[in-house]
């Protein structure tokens, strides 16, 4: 797969984009592979830019993960992937304009998480996540 050099779009400055595959579907995602990009995620973004399907969170090591939705303006699905790239869970997350906000925990240790707009995709359990350099 091709890594694109452009940034992901308004509200996602500093993110690179990448094409990934989940099962037989190809998606274009912004990649959050540093602590600051993972912290930013889709906070403050009113809508994904044209041509962008979501944000892929890449962790340095496989571990339990917890996400929050403070200042996130759109409802999201978060897809959880293990160290082999297999889909191990889905969590629906709702916008939260002010504290206290709920935490959304992974179903166990994960290596990747993918945020997409709520209801836009339907991946089967066990679907494999892959890309040219296996993000």
mmCIF file of N, CA and C in Angstrom:
data_model
loop_
_atom_site.group_PDB
_atom_site.id
_atom_site.type_symbol
_atom_site.label_atom_id
_atom_site.label_comp_id
_atom_site.label_asym_id
_atom_site.label_seq_id
_atom_site.Cartn_x
_atom_site.Cartn_y
_atom_site.Cartn_z
ATOM 1 N N UNK A 1 0.836 -1.182 0.000
ATOM 2 C CA UNK A 1 0.000 0.000 0.000
ATOM 3 C C UNK A 1 0.879 1.244 0.000
ATOM 4 N N UNK A 2 0.307 2.329 -0.377
ATOM 5 C CA UNK A 2 1.024 3.581 -0.548
ATOM 6 C C UNK A 2 0.845 4.464 0.668
ATOM 7 N N UNK A 3 1.908 5.047 1.162
ATOM 8 C CA UNK A 3 1.818 6.060 2.203
ATOM 9 C C UNK A 3 1.777 7.403 1.500
ATOM 10 N N UNK A 4 0.770 8.190 1.805
ATOM 11 C CA UNK A 4 0.614 9.487 1.172
ATOM 12 C C UNK A 4 1.319 10.539 2.006
ATOM 13 N N UNK A 5 1.926 11.523 1.358
ATOM 14 C CA UNK A 5 2.707 12.527 2.066
ATOM 15 C C UNK A 5 1.858 13.672 2.597
ATOM 16 N N UNK A 6 0.694 13.879 2.039
ATOM 17 C CA UNK A 6 -0.129 15.014 2.449
ATOM 18 C C UNK A 6 -0.672 14.811 3.853
ATOM 19 N N UNK A 7 -0.991 15.941 4.510
ATOM 20 C CA UNK A 7 -1.635 15.806 5.814
ATOM 21 C C UNK A 7 -3.085 15.423 5.592
ATOM 22 N N UNK A 8 -3.729 14.972 6.639
ATOM 23 C CA UNK A 8 -5.063 14.392 6.521
ATOM 24 C C UNK A 8 -6.167 15.405 6.259
ATOM 25 N N UNK A 9 -6.006 16.642 6.627
ATOM 26 C CA UNK A 9 -7.040 17.633 6.363
ATOM 27 C C UNK A 9 -7.298 18.522 7.562
ATOM 28 N N UNK A 10 -8.304 19.432 7.443
ATOM 29 C CA UNK A 10 -8.595 20.381 8.517
ATOM 30 C C UNK A 10 -8.838 19.680 9.851
ATOM 31 N N UNK A 11 -8.174 20.180 10.890
ATOM 32 C CA UNK A 11 -8.296 19.588 12.210
ATOM 33 C C UNK A 11 -7.386 18.392 12.412
ATOM 34 N N UNK A 12 -6.728 17.941 11.352
ATOM 35 C CA UNK A 12 -5.856 16.772 11.437
ATOM 36 C C UNK A 12 -4.447 17.106 10.938
ATOM 37 N N UNK A 13 -4.022 18.325 11.172
ATOM 38 C CA UNK A 13 -2.682 18.724 10.772
ATOM 39 C C UNK A 13 -1.649 17.877 11.504
ATOM 40 N N UNK A 14 -0.593 17.511 10.788
ATOM 41 C CA UNK A 14 0.475 16.705 11.366
ATOM 42 C C UNK A 14 0.287 15.216 11.185
ATOM 43 N N UNK A 15 -0.891 14.786 10.765
ATOM 44 C CA UNK A 15 -1.155 13.372 10.520
ATOM 45 C C UNK A 15 -0.794 13.034 9.077
ATOM 46 N N UNK A 16 -0.122 11.924 8.873
ATOM 47 C CA UNK A 16 0.055 11.391 7.527
ATOM 48 C C UNK A 16 -1.128 10.497 7.226
ATOM 49 N N UNK A 17 -1.396 10.287 5.949
ATOM 50 C CA UNK A 17 -2.464 9.378 5.580
ATOM 51 C C UNK A 17 -1.874 8.132 4.944
ATOM 52 N N UNK A 18 -2.656 7.054 5.029
ATOM 53 C CA UNK A 18 -2.186 5.763 4.533
ATOM 54 C C UNK A 18 -3.408 4.962 4.090
ATOM 55 N N UNK A 19 -3.239 4.169 3.057
ATOM 56 C CA UNK A 19 -4.262 3.215 2.660
ATOM 57 C C UNK A 19 -4.037 1.928 3.433
ATOM 58 N N UNK A 20 -5.110 1.397 3.991
ATOM 59 C CA UNK A 20 -5.062 0.126 4.709
ATOM 60 C C UNK A 20 -6.152 -0.770 4.142
ATOM 61 N N UNK A 21 -6.068 -2.053 4.464
ATOM 62 C CA UNK A 21 -7.128 -2.996 4.094
ATOM 63 C C UNK A 21 -7.644 -3.666 5.359
ATOM 64 N N UNK A 22 -8.946 -3.823 5.395
ATOM 65 C CA UNK A 22 -9.580 -4.629 6.426
ATOM 66 C C UNK A 22 -10.441 -5.616 5.666
ATOM 67 N N UNK A 23 -10.033 -6.884 5.733
ATOM 68 C CA UNK A 23 -10.693 -7.880 4.896
ATOM 69 C C UNK A 23 -10.506 -7.500 3.444
ATOM 70 N N UNK A 24 -11.598 -7.330 2.714
ATOM 71 C CA UNK A 24 -11.496 -6.979 1.296
ATOM 72 C C UNK A 24 -11.789 -5.506 1.022
ATOM 73 N N UNK A 25 -11.878 -4.673 2.090
ATOM 74 C CA UNK A 25 -12.143 -3.251 1.915
ATOM 75 C C UNK A 25 -10.862 -2.442 2.081
ATOM 76 N N UNK A 26 -10.681 -1.443 1.209
ATOM 77 C CA UNK A 26 -9.561 -0.509 1.326
ATOM 78 C C UNK A 26 -10.082 0.798 1.901
ATOM 79 N N UNK A 27 -9.372 1.313 2.908
ATOM 80 C CA UNK A 27 -9.727 2.579 3.539
ATOM 81 C C UNK A 27 -8.520 3.494 3.514
ATOM 82 N N UNK A 28 -8.770 4.794 3.485
ATOM 83 C CA UNK A 28 -7.724 5.788 3.635
ATOM 84 C C UNK A 28 -7.879 6.391 5.026
ATOM 85 N N UNK A 29 -6.797 6.330 5.800
ATOM 86 C CA UNK A 29 -6.860 6.750 7.198
ATOM 87 C C UNK A 29 -5.731 7.725 7.524
ATOM 88 N N UNK A 30 -5.980 8.567 8.517
ATOM 89 C CA UNK A 30 -4.927 9.355 9.150
ATOM 90 C C UNK A 30 -4.277 8.435 10.172
ATOM 91 N N UNK A 31 -2.966 8.543 10.319
ATOM 92 C CA UNK A 31 -2.245 7.638 11.217
ATOM 93 C C UNK A 31 -1.795 8.397 12.469
ATOM 94 N N UNK A 32 -2.243 7.905 13.625
ATOM 95 C CA UNK A 32 -1.854 8.455 14.919
ATOM 96 C C UNK A 32 -0.856 7.480 15.531
ATOM 97 N N UNK A 33 0.444 7.761 15.305
ATOM 98 C CA UNK A 33 1.477 6.820 15.734
ATOM 99 C C UNK A 33 2.476 7.421 16.718
ATOM 100 N N UNK A 34 2.134 8.582 17.271
ATOM 101 C CA UNK A 34 2.947 9.185 18.327
ATOM 102 C C UNK A 34 2.016 9.519 19.491
ATOM 103 N N UNK A 35 2.550 9.685 20.692
ATOM 104 C CA UNK A 35 1.680 10.027 21.823
ATOM 105 C C UNK A 35 0.846 11.288 21.564
ATOM 106 N N UNK A 36 1.430 12.328 20.978
ATOM 107 C CA UNK A 36 0.668 13.561 20.768
ATOM 108 C C UNK A 36 -0.424 13.382 19.718
ATOM 109 N N UNK A 37 -0.159 12.634 18.659
ATOM 110 C CA UNK A 37 -1.194 12.388 17.645
ATOM 111 C C UNK A 37 -2.296 11.490 18.200
ATOM 112 N N UNK A 38 -1.922 10.499 19.015
ATOM 113 C CA UNK A 38 -2.945 9.648 19.635
ATOM 114 C C UNK A 38 -3.810 10.468 20.593
ATOM 115 N N UNK A 39 -3.202 11.388 21.315
ATOM 116 C CA UNK A 39 -3.960 12.247 22.240
ATOM 117 C C UNK A 39 -4.915 13.146 21.464
ATOM 118 N N UNK A 40 -4.504 13.664 20.319
ATOM 119 C CA UNK A 40 -5.340 14.558 19.516
ATOM 120 C C UNK A 40 -6.494 13.803 18.868
ATOM 121 N N UNK A 41 -6.190 12.708 18.173
ATOM 122 C CA UNK A 41 -7.234 11.948 17.486
ATOM 123 C C UNK A 41 -8.181 12.843 16.712
ATOM 124 N N UNK A 42 -9.466 12.634 16.887
ATOM 125 C CA UNK A 42 -10.485 13.418 16.175
ATOM 126 C C UNK A 42 -11.105 14.515 17.044
ATOM 127 N N UNK A 43 -10.428 14.904 18.114
ATOM 128 C CA UNK A 43 -10.936 15.991 18.961
ATOM 129 C C UNK A 43 -11.090 17.265 18.130
ATOM 130 N N UNK A 44 -12.257 17.889 18.245
ATOM 131 C CA UNK A 44 -12.506 19.164 17.580
ATOM 132 C C UNK A 44 -12.811 19.071 16.095
ATOM 133 N N UNK A 45 -12.806 17.875 15.526
ATOM 134 C CA UNK A 45 -13.074 17.700 14.098
ATOM 135 C C UNK A 45 -14.577 17.561 13.890
ATOM 136 N N UNK A 46 -15.164 18.449 13.067
ATOM 137 C CA UNK A 46 -16.615 18.440 12.839
ATOM 138 C C UNK A 46 -17.053 17.364 11.856
ATOM 139 N N UNK A 47 -16.177 17.011 10.931
ATOM 140 C CA UNK A 47 -16.458 15.956 9.950
ATOM 141 C C UNK A 47 -15.128 15.523 9.359
ATOM 142 N N UNK A 48 -15.031 14.273 8.944
ATOM 143 C CA UNK A 48 -13.802 13.818 8.293
ATOM 144 C C UNK A 48 -13.662 14.511 6.949
ATOM 145 N N UNK A 49 -12.438 14.892 6.587
ATOM 146 C CA UNK A 49 -12.216 15.495 5.272
ATOM 147 C C UNK A 49 -12.590 14.519 4.155
ATOM 148 N N UNK A 50 -12.959 15.047 3.010
ATOM 149 C CA UNK A 50 -13.291 14.227 1.842
ATOM 150 C C UNK A 50 -12.172 13.230 1.565
ATOM 151 N N UNK A 51 -12.539 11.980 1.365
ATOM 152 C CA UNK A 51 -11.563 10.945 1.029
ATOM 153 C C UNK A 51 -10.900 10.276 2.211
ATOM 154 N N UNK A 52 -11.223 10.701 3.431
ATOM 155 C CA UNK A 52 -10.631 10.100 4.628
ATOM 156 C C UNK A 52 -11.700 9.263 5.336
ATOM 157 N N UNK A 53 -11.365 8.008 5.641
ATOM 158 C CA UNK A 53 -12.330 7.092 6.247
ATOM 159 C C UNK A 53 -12.237 7.005 7.758
ATOM 160 N N UNK A 54 -11.111 7.416 8.353
ATOM 161 C CA UNK A 54 -10.975 7.313 9.801
ATOM 162 C C UNK A 54 -9.566 7.613 10.251
ATOM 163 N N UNK A 55 -9.296 7.273 11.514
ATOM 164 C CA UNK A 55 -7.967 7.453 12.111
ATOM 165 C C UNK A 55 -7.517 6.113 12.676
ATOM 166 N N UNK A 56 -6.315 5.699 12.279
ATOM 167 C CA UNK A 56 -5.711 4.465 12.778
ATOM 168 C C UNK A 56 -4.730 4.818 13.882
ATOM 169 N N UNK A 57 -4.956 4.264 15.066
ATOM 170 C CA UNK A 57 -4.072 4.467 16.211
ATOM 171 C C UNK A 57 -3.110 3.285 16.277
ATOM 172 N N UNK A 58 -1.827 3.588 16.259
ATOM 173 C CA UNK A 58 -0.778 2.573 16.259
ATOM 174 C C UNK A 58 -0.042 2.674 17.595
ATOM 175 N N UNK A 59 -0.004 1.567 18.330
ATOM 176 C CA UNK A 59 0.657 1.536 19.630
ATOM 177 C C UNK A 59 2.031 0.887 19.497
ATOM 178 N N UNK A 60 2.999 1.367 20.299
ATOM 179 C CA UNK A 60 4.356 0.823 20.258
ATOM 180 C C UNK A 60 4.395 -0.637 20.680
ATOM 181 N N UNK A 61 3.500 -1.005 21.592
ATOM 182 C CA UNK A 61 3.443 -2.385 22.067
ATOM 183 C C UNK A 61 1.983 -2.763 22.272
ATOM 184 N N UNK A 62 1.709 -4.043 22.206
ATOM 185 C CA UNK A 62 0.359 -4.536 22.423
ATOM 186 C C UNK A 62 0.005 -4.346 23.893
ATOM 187 N N UNK A 63 -1.175 -3.748 24.133
ATOM 188 C CA UNK A 63 -1.571 -3.429 25.510
ATOM 189 C C UNK A 63 -3.058 -3.122 25.560
ATOM 190 N N UNK A 64 -3.660 -3.145 26.762
ATOM 191 C CA UNK A 64 -5.026 -2.652 26.883
ATOM 192 C C UNK A 64 -5.036 -1.154 26.562
ATOM 193 N N UNK A 65 -6.088 -0.684 25.926
ATOM 194 C CA UNK A 65 -6.189 0.729 25.564
ATOM 195 C C UNK A 65 -7.511 1.288 26.069
ATOM 196 N N UNK A 66 -7.493 2.579 26.411
ATOM 197 C CA UNK A 66 -8.691 3.272 26.863
ATOM 198 C C UNK A 66 -8.793 4.585 26.089
ATOM 199 N N UNK A 67 -9.969 4.844 25.530
ATOM 200 C CA UNK A 67 -10.214 6.068 24.772
ATOM 201 C C UNK A 67 -11.300 6.882 25.459
ATOM 202 N N UNK A 68 -11.254 8.196 25.261
ATOM 203 C CA UNK A 68 -12.278 9.111 25.740
ATOM 204 C C UNK A 68 -12.779 9.965 24.589
ATOM 205 N N UNK A 69 -13.895 10.626 24.796
ATOM 206 C CA UNK A 69 -14.511 11.419 23.729
ATOM 207 C C UNK A 69 -14.662 12.893 24.087
ATOM 208 N N UNK A 70 -13.936 13.378 25.100
ATOM 209 C CA UNK A 70 -14.014 14.788 25.467
ATOM 210 C C UNK A 70 -13.663 15.645 24.259
ATOM 211 N N UNK A 71 -14.511 16.616 23.954
ATOM 212 C CA UNK A 71 -14.321 17.553 22.841
ATOM 213 C C UNK A 71 -14.335 16.888 21.471
ATOM 214 N N UNK A 72 -14.796 15.651 21.398
ATOM 215 C CA UNK A 72 -14.963 14.986 20.100
ATOM 216 C C UNK A 72 -16.401 15.258 19.668
ATOM 217 N N UNK A 73 -16.568 15.730 18.439
ATOM 218 C CA UNK A 73 -17.848 16.272 18.002
ATOM 219 C C UNK A 73 -18.724 15.299 17.225
ATOM 220 N N UNK A 74 -18.154 14.176 16.774
ATOM 221 C CA UNK A 74 -18.930 13.233 15.964
ATOM 222 C C UNK A 74 -18.950 11.861 16.644
ATOM 223 N N UNK A 75 -20.073 11.139 16.549
ATOM 224 C CA UNK A 75 -20.102 9.776 17.094
ATOM 225 C C UNK A 75 -19.171 8.875 16.291
ATOM 226 N N UNK A 76 -18.497 7.978 16.989
ATOM 227 C CA UNK A 76 -17.491 7.131 16.354
ATOM 228 C C UNK A 76 -17.678 5.666 16.727
ATOM 229 N N UNK A 77 -17.245 4.805 15.823
ATOM 230 C CA UNK A 77 -17.023 3.400 16.130
ATOM 231 C C UNK A 77 -15.529 3.234 16.297
ATOM 232 N N UNK A 78 -15.121 2.450 17.274
ATOM 233 C CA UNK A 78 -13.702 2.127 17.406
ATOM 234 C C UNK A 78 -13.560 0.618 17.266
ATOM 235 N N UNK A 79 -12.711 0.235 16.326
ATOM 236 C CA UNK A 79 -12.453 -1.162 15.976
ATOM 237 C C UNK A 79 -11.119 -1.538 16.598
ATOM 238 N N UNK A 80 -11.079 -2.631 17.336
ATOM 239 C CA UNK A 80 -9.893 -3.057 18.075
ATOM 240 C C UNK A 80 -9.217 -4.222 17.352
ATOM 241 N N UNK A 81 -7.888 -4.157 17.179
ATOM 242 C CA UNK A 81 -7.127 -5.182 16.460
ATOM 243 C C UNK A 81 -5.989 -5.698 17.334
ATOM 244 N N UNK A 82 -5.810 -7.015 17.338
ATOM 245 C CA UNK A 82 -4.734 -7.620 18.126
ATOM 246 C C UNK A 82 -3.397 -7.539 17.389
ATOM 247 N N UNK A 83 -2.365 -8.144 17.988
ATOM 248 C CA UNK A 83 -1.011 -8.070 17.419
ATOM 249 C C UNK A 83 -0.897 -8.773 16.067
ATOM 250 N N UNK A 84 -1.822 -9.659 15.754
ATOM 251 C CA UNK A 84 -1.821 -10.345 14.456
ATOM 252 C C UNK A 84 -2.628 -9.584 13.408
ATOM 253 N N UNK A 85 -3.237 -8.462 13.813
ATOM 254 C CA UNK A 85 -4.057 -7.677 12.896
ATOM 255 C C UNK A 85 -5.484 -8.153 12.799
ATOM 256 N N UNK A 86 -5.913 -9.076 13.667
ATOM 257 C CA UNK A 86 -7.281 -9.592 13.636
ATOM 258 C C UNK A 86 -8.212 -8.677 14.439
ATOM 259 N N UNK A 87 -9.379 -8.419 13.884
ATOM 260 C CA UNK A 87 -10.388 -7.622 14.562
ATOM 261 C C UNK A 87 -10.931 -8.403 15.759
ATOM 262 N N UNK A 88 -10.802 -7.806 16.955
ATOM 263 C CA UNK A 88 -11.221 -8.497 18.174
ATOM 264 C C UNK A 88 -12.377 -7.807 18.888
ATOM 265 N N UNK A 89 -12.834 -6.668 18.362
ATOM 266 C CA UNK A 89 -13.960 -6.006 19.010
ATOM 267 C C UNK A 89 -14.330 -4.692 18.361
ATOM 268 N N UNK A 90 -15.501 -4.214 18.714
ATOM 269 C CA UNK A 90 -16.046 -2.941 18.259
ATOM 270 C C UNK A 90 -16.708 -2.267 19.438
ATOM 271 N N UNK A 91 -16.481 -0.970 19.588
ATOM 272 C CA UNK A 91 -17.126 -0.182 20.627
ATOM 273 C C UNK A 91 -17.710 1.067 19.977
ATOM 274 N N UNK A 92 -18.954 1.387 20.303
ATOM 275 C CA UNK A 92 -19.576 2.626 19.839
ATOM 276 C C UNK A 92 -19.288 3.705 20.871
ATOM 277 N N UNK A 93 -18.832 4.865 20.398
ATOM 278 C CA UNK A 93 -18.486 5.965 21.291
ATOM 279 C C UNK A 93 -19.308 7.200 20.908
ATOM 280 N N UNK A 94 -19.783 7.919 21.914
ATOM 281 C CA UNK A 94 -20.619 9.099 21.698
ATOM 282 C C UNK A 94 -19.866 10.363 22.097
ATOM 283 N N UNK A 95 -20.122 11.486 21.393
ATOM 284 C CA UNK A 95 -19.471 12.754 21.746
ATOM 285 C C UNK A 95 -19.732 13.125 23.205
ATOM 286 N N UNK A 96 -18.749 13.810 23.776
ATOM 287 C CA UNK A 96 -18.856 14.256 25.160
ATOM 288 C C UNK A 96 -18.344 15.699 25.224
ATOM 289 N N UNK A 97 -19.246 16.680 25.401
ATOM 290 C CA UNK A 97 -18.831 18.079 25.376
ATOM 291 C C UNK A 97 -18.133 18.564 26.647
ATOM 292 N N UNK A 98 -18.325 17.867 27.768
ATOM 293 C CA UNK A 98 -17.716 18.319 29.027
ATOM 294 C C UNK A 98 -17.545 17.136 29.977
ATOM 295 N N UNK A 99 -16.560 17.262 30.865
ATOM 296 C CA UNK A 99 -16.332 16.244 31.892
ATOM 297 C C UNK A 99 -17.522 16.182 32.838
ATOM 298 N N UNK A 100 -17.853 15.045 33.403
ATOM 299 C CA UNK A 100 -17.155 13.772 33.247
ATOM 300 C C UNK A 100 -17.614 13.044 31.977
ATOM 301 N N UNK A 101 -16.689 12.382 31.347
ATOM 302 C CA UNK A 101 -16.966 11.611 30.140
ATOM 303 C C UNK A 101 -16.666 10.137 30.428
ATOM 304 N N UNK A 102 -17.407 9.236 29.776
ATOM 305 C CA UNK A 102 -17.110 7.815 29.983
ATOM 306 C C UNK A 102 -15.799 7.422 29.306
ATOM 307 N N UNK A 103 -15.186 6.380 29.823
ATOM 308 C CA UNK A 103 -14.019 5.771 29.183
ATOM 309 C C UNK A 103 -14.499 4.592 28.357
ATOM 310 N N UNK A 104 -13.822 4.351 27.248
ATOM 311 C CA UNK A 104 -14.125 3.228 26.370
ATOM 312 C C UNK A 104 -12.880 2.352 26.296
ATOM 313 N N UNK A 105 -12.951 1.175 26.913
ATOM 314 C CA UNK A 105 -11.787 0.297 27.024
ATOM 315 C C UNK A 105 -11.806 -0.785 25.953
ATOM 316 N N UNK A 106 -10.606 -1.164 25.502
ATOM 317 C CA UNK A 106 -10.473 -2.267 24.560
ATOM 318 C C UNK A 106 -10.884 -3.571 25.250
ATOM 319 N N UNK A 107 -11.259 -4.586 24.459
ATOM 320 C CA UNK A 107 -11.680 -5.857 25.049
ATOM 321 C C UNK A 107 -10.518 -6.718 25.549
ATOM 322 N N UNK A 108 -9.325 -6.195 25.539
ATOM 323 C CA UNK A 108 -8.117 -6.899 25.954
ATOM 324 C C UNK A 108 -6.927 -6.139 25.396
ATOM 325 N N UNK A 109 -5.799 -6.805 25.260
ATOM 326 C CA UNK A 109 -4.612 -6.166 24.706
ATOM 327 C C UNK A 109 -4.770 -6.006 23.200
ATOM 328 N N UNK A 110 -4.435 -4.807 22.707
ATOM 329 C CA UNK A 110 -4.555 -4.499 21.281
ATOM 330 C C UNK A 110 -3.281 -3.829 20.784
ATOM 331 N N UNK A 111 -3.047 -3.955 19.484
ATOM 332 C CA UNK A 111 -1.896 -3.318 18.845
ATOM 333 C C UNK A 111 -2.305 -2.105 18.019
ATOM 334 N N UNK A 112 -3.565 -2.095 17.561
ATOM 335 C CA UNK A 112 -4.104 -1.031 16.723
ATOM 336 C C UNK A 112 -5.558 -0.778 17.115
ATOM 337 N N UNK A 113 -5.999 0.446 16.862
ATOM 338 C CA UNK A 113 -7.411 0.801 16.999
ATOM 339 C C UNK A 113 -7.754 1.715 15.831
ATOM 340 N N UNK A 114 -8.928 1.544 15.293
ATOM 341 C CA UNK A 114 -9.370 2.344 14.153
ATOM 342 C C UNK A 114 -10.666 3.048 14.513
ATOM 343 N N UNK A 115 -10.657 4.398 14.467
ATOM 344 C CA UNK A 115 -11.867 5.173 14.661
ATOM 345 C C UNK A 115 -12.466 5.506 13.304
ATOM 346 N N UNK A 116 -13.765 5.229 13.150
ATOM 347 C CA UNK A 116 -14.507 5.574 11.936
ATOM 348 C C UNK A 116 -15.825 6.211 12.360
ATOM 349 N N UNK A 117 -16.437 7.015 11.482
ATOM 350 C CA UNK A 117 -17.747 7.571 11.831
ATOM 351 C C UNK A 117 -18.732 6.440 12.151
ATOM 352 N N UNK A 118 -19.534 6.639 13.173
ATOM 353 C CA UNK A 118 -20.460 5.603 13.649
ATOM 354 C C UNK A 118 -21.348 5.094 12.523
ATOM 355 N N UNK A 119 -21.421 3.778 12.408
ATOM 356 C CA UNK A 119 -22.320 3.137 11.470
ATOM 357 C C UNK A 119 -21.881 3.084 10.024
ATOM 358 N N UNK A 120 -20.697 3.614 9.688
ATOM 359 C CA UNK A 120 -20.277 3.667 8.283
ATOM 360 C C UNK A 120 -19.697 2.363 7.753
ATOM 361 N N UNK A 121 -19.183 1.521 8.635
ATOM 362 C CA UNK A 121 -18.556 0.270 8.198
ATOM 363 C C UNK A 121 -19.098 -0.889 9.009
ATOM 364 N N UNK A 122 -18.994 -2.079 8.428
ATOM 365 C CA UNK A 122 -19.403 -3.303 9.104
ATOM 366 C C UNK A 122 -18.368 -4.373 8.777
ATOM 367 N N UNK A 123 -17.371 -4.509 9.637
ATOM 368 C CA UNK A 123 -16.325 -5.508 9.435
ATOM 369 C C UNK A 123 -16.651 -6.743 10.273
ATOM 370 N N UNK A 124 -16.452 -7.930 9.714
ATOM 371 C CA UNK A 124 -16.746 -9.136 10.493
ATOM 372 C C UNK A 124 -15.659 -9.405 11.536
ATOM 373 N N UNK A 125 -16.051 -10.024 12.633
ATOM 374 C CA UNK A 125 -15.078 -10.418 13.656
ATOM 375 C C UNK A 125 -13.990 -11.245 13.021
ATOM 376 N N UNK A 126 -12.742 -10.980 13.403
ATOM 377 C CA UNK A 126 -11.612 -11.714 12.856
ATOM 378 C C UNK A 126 -11.055 -11.147 11.569
ATOM 379 N N UNK A 127 -11.738 -10.145 10.956
ATOM 380 C CA UNK A 127 -11.221 -9.533 9.723
ATOM 381 C C UNK A 127 -9.806 -9.053 9.968
ATOM 382 N N UNK A 128 -8.948 -9.168 8.970
ATOM 383 C CA UNK A 128 -7.534 -8.812 9.122
ATOM 384 C C UNK A 128 -7.264 -7.389 8.645
ATOM 385 N N UNK A 129 -6.498 -6.648 9.428
ATOM 386 C CA UNK A 129 -6.007 -5.325 9.098
ATOM 387 C C UNK A 129 -4.630 -5.484 8.483
ATOM 388 N N UNK A 130 -4.404 -4.866 7.328
ATOM 389 C CA UNK A 130 -3.077 -4.930 6.710
ATOM 390 C C UNK A 130 -2.831 -3.679 5.891
ATOM 391 N N UNK A 131 -1.548 -3.425 5.629
ATOM 392 C CA UNK A 131 -1.121 -2.368 4.707
ATOM 393 C C UNK A 131 0.246 -2.759 4.189
ATOM 394 N N UNK A 132 0.768 -1.962 3.307
ATOM 395 C CA UNK A 132 2.051 -2.274 2.687
ATOM 396 C C UNK A 132 3.173 -2.450 3.681
ATOM 397 N N UNK A 133 3.161 -1.659 4.759
ATOM 398 C CA UNK A 133 4.228 -1.806 5.749
ATOM 399 C C UNK A 133 3.671 -2.246 7.098
ATOM 400 N N UNK A 134 2.470 -2.804 7.097
ATOM 401 C CA UNK A 134 1.820 -3.314 8.311
ATOM 402 C C UNK A 134 1.912 -2.316 9.446
ATOM 403 N N UNK A 135 1.084 -1.247 9.385
ATOM 404 C CA UNK A 135 1.201 -0.117 10.324
ATOM 405 C C UNK A 135 1.235 -0.544 11.773
#
